GROMACS .gro file of C-alpha atoms in nm:
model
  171
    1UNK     CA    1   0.000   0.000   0.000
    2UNK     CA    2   0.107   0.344  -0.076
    3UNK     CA    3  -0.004   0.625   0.207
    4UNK     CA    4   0.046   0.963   0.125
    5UNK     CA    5  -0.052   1.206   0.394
    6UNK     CA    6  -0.093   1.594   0.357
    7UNK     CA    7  -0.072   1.668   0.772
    8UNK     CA    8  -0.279   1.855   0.923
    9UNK     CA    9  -0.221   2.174   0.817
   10UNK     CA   10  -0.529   2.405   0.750
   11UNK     CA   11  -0.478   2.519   0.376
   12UNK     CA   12  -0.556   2.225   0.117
   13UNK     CA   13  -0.311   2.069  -0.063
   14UNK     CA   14  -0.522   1.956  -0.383
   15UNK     CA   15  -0.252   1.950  -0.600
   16UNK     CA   16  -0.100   1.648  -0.416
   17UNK     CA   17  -0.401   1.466  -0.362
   18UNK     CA   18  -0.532   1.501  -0.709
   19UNK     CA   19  -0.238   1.383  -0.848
   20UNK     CA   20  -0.182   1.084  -0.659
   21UNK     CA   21  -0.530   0.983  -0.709
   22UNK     CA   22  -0.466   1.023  -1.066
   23UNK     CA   23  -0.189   0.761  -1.038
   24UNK     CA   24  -0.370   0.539  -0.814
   25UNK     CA   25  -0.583   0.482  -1.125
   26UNK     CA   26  -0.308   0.315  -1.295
   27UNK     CA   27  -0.136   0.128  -1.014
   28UNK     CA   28  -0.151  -0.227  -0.944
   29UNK     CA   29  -0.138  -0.162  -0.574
   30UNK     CA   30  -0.403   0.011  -0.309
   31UNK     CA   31  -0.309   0.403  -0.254
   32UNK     CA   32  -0.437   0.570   0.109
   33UNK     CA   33  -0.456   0.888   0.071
   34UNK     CA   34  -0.486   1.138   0.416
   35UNK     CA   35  -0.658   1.459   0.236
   36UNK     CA   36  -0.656   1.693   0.542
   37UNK     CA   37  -0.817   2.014   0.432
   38UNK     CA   38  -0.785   1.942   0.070
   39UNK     CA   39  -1.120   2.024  -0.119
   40UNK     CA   40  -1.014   1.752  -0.383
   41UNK     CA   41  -1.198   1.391  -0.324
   42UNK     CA   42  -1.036   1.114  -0.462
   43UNK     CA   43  -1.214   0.863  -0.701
   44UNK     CA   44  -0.941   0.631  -0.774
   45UNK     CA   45  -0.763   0.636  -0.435
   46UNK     CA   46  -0.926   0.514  -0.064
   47UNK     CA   47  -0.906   0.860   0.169
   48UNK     CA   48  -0.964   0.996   0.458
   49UNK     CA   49  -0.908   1.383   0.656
   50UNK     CA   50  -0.764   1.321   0.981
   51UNK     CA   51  -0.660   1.018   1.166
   52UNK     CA   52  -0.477   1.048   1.549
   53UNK     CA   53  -0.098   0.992   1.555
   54UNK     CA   54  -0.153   0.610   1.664
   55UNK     CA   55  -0.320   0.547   1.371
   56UNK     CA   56  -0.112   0.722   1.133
   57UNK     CA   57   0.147   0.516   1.269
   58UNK     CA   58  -0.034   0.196   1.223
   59UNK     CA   59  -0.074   0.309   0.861
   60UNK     CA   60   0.252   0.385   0.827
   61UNK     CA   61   0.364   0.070   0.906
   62UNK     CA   62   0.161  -0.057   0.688
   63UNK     CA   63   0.289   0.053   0.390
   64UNK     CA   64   0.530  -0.008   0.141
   65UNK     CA   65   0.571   0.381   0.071
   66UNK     CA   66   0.491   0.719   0.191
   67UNK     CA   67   0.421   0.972   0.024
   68UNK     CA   68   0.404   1.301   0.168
   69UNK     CA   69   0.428   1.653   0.224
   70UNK     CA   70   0.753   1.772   0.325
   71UNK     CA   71   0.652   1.829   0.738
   72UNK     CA   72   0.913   1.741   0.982
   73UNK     CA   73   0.651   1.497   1.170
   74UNK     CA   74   0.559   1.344   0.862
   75UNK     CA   75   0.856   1.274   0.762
   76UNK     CA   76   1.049   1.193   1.075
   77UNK     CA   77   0.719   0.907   1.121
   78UNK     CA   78   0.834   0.761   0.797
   79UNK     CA   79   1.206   0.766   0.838
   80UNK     CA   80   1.167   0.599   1.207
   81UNK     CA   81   1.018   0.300   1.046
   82UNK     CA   82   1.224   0.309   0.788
   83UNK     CA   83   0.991   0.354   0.476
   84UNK     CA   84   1.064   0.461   0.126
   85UNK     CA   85   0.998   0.857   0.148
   86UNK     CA   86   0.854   1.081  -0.150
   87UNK     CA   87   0.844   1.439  -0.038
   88UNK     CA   88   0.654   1.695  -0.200
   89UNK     CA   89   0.633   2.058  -0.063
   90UNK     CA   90   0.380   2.262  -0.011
   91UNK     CA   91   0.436   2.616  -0.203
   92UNK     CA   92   0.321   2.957  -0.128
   93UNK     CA   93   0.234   3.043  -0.491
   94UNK     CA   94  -0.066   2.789  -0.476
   95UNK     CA   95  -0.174   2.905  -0.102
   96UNK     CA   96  -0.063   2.578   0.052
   97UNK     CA   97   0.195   2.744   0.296
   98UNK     CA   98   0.265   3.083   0.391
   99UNK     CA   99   0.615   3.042   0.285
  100UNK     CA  100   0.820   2.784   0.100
  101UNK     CA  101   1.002   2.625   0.396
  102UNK     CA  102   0.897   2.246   0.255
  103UNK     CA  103   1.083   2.369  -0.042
  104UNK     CA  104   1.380   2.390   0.190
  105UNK     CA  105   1.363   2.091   0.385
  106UNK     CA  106   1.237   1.841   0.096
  107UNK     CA  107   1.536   1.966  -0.143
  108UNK     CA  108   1.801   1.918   0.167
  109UNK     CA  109   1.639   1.590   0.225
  110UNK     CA  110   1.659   1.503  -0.125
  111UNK     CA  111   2.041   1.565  -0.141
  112UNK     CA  112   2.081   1.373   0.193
  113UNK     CA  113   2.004   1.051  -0.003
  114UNK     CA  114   1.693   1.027   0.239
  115UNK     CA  115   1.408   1.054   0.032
  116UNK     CA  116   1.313   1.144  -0.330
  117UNK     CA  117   1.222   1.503  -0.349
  118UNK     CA  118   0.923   1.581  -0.676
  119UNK     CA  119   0.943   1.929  -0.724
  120UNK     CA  120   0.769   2.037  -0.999
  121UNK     CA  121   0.472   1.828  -0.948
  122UNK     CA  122   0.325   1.580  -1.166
  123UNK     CA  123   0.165   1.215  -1.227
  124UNK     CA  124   0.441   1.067  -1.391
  125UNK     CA  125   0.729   1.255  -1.164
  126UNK     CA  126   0.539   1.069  -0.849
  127UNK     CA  127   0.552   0.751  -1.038
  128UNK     CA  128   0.971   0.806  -1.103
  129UNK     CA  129   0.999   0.913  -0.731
  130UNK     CA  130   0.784   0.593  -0.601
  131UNK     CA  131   0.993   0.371  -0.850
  132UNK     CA  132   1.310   0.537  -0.762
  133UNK     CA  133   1.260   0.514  -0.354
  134UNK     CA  134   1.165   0.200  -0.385
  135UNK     CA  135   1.498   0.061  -0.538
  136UNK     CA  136   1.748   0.261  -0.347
  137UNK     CA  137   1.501   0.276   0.009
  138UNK     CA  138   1.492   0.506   0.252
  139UNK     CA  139   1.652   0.506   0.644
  140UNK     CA  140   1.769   0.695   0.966
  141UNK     CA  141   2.097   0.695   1.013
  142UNK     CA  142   2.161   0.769   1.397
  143UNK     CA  143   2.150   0.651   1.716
  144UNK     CA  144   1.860   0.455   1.966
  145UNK     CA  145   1.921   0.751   2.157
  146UNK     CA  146   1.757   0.980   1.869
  147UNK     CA  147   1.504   0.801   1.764
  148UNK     CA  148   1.385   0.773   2.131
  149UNK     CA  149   1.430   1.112   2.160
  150UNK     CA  150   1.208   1.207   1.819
  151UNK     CA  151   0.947   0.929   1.943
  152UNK     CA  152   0.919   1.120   2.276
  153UNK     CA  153   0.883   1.484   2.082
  154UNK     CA  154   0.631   1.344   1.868
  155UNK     CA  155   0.348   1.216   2.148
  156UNK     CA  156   0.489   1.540   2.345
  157UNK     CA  157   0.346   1.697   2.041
  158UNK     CA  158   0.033   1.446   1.999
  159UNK     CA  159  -0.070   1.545   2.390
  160UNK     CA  160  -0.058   1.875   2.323
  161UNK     CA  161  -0.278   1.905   1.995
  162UNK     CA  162  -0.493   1.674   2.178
  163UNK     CA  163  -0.571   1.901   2.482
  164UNK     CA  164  -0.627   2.219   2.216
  165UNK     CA  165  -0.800   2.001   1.982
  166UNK     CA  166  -1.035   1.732   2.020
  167UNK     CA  167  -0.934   1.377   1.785
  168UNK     CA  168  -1.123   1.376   1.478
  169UNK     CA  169  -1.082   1.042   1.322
  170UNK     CA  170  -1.229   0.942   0.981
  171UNK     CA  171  -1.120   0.585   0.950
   0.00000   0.00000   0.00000
């Protein structure tokens, strides 16, 4: 299964979500798409909005790839398990950030060997990424101690969204 998740963020990201459901059409393997706020509904793609962090971790698990926006939790929940990672970032221009900071972060992580970056975005550059990640994988280099340390930061995070904003869980 391919997941790709958009976050939670409050601007859509349609451009992400149509496009993968686009290629979901032509795969011979289930896509999960997380839409968040996106306006877009997949037809060729299973989706949801929001899911809690223990089941976006179940889904992560999961899958074979993930495909996501380029959000430090999204990403550092893929790289802990150790899952193929296609970044694609969110860009001002189209109102899906108010700056281009995923820009940033997915091109560094791109030239880290540590996922495949698709910037411009399109069907078939998705399909090269999710080909490419596949064959070469994608991992954390580092210590226990980190990853213990990122696991911590993360439900430190959960707890926190939790007690602003009550779970809303589609699946």
């Amino acid at each position: 299964m391919i997941l790709v998740t958009v976050g939670t963020h409050n601007q859509n990201f349609d451009r992400l979500v149509r496009e993968m459901d686009e290629l979901a059409a032509e795969l011979d393997e289930p896509v999960l798409i997380q839409r968040g706020s996106s306006h877009y509904l997949p037809r060729h793609a299973e989706h949801f909005e929001w899911a809690s962090s223990q089941r976006m971790e179940q889904l992560t698990q999961q899958a074979r790839v993930i495909v996501s926006h380029a959000a430090a939790g999204s990403i550092l929940l893929a790289l802990l398990h150790h899952k193929p990672l296609v970044v694609v970032p969110r860009l001002q221009r189209f109102g899906e950030s108010i700056d281009d900071h995923q820009r940033q972060l997915s091109t560094a992580l791109h030239e880290q060997g540590k996922a495949i970056a698709v910037d411009p975005l399109s069907k078939e550059a998705l399909r090269l990424a999710i080909d490419t990640v596949t064959q070469q994988g994608s991992y954390i280099e580092g210590s226990t101690r980190l990853v213990q340390a990122v696991r911590r930061q993360l439900g430190l995070w959960d707890e926190a969204k939790r007690r602003v904003m009550p779970a809303r869980e589609d699946i």
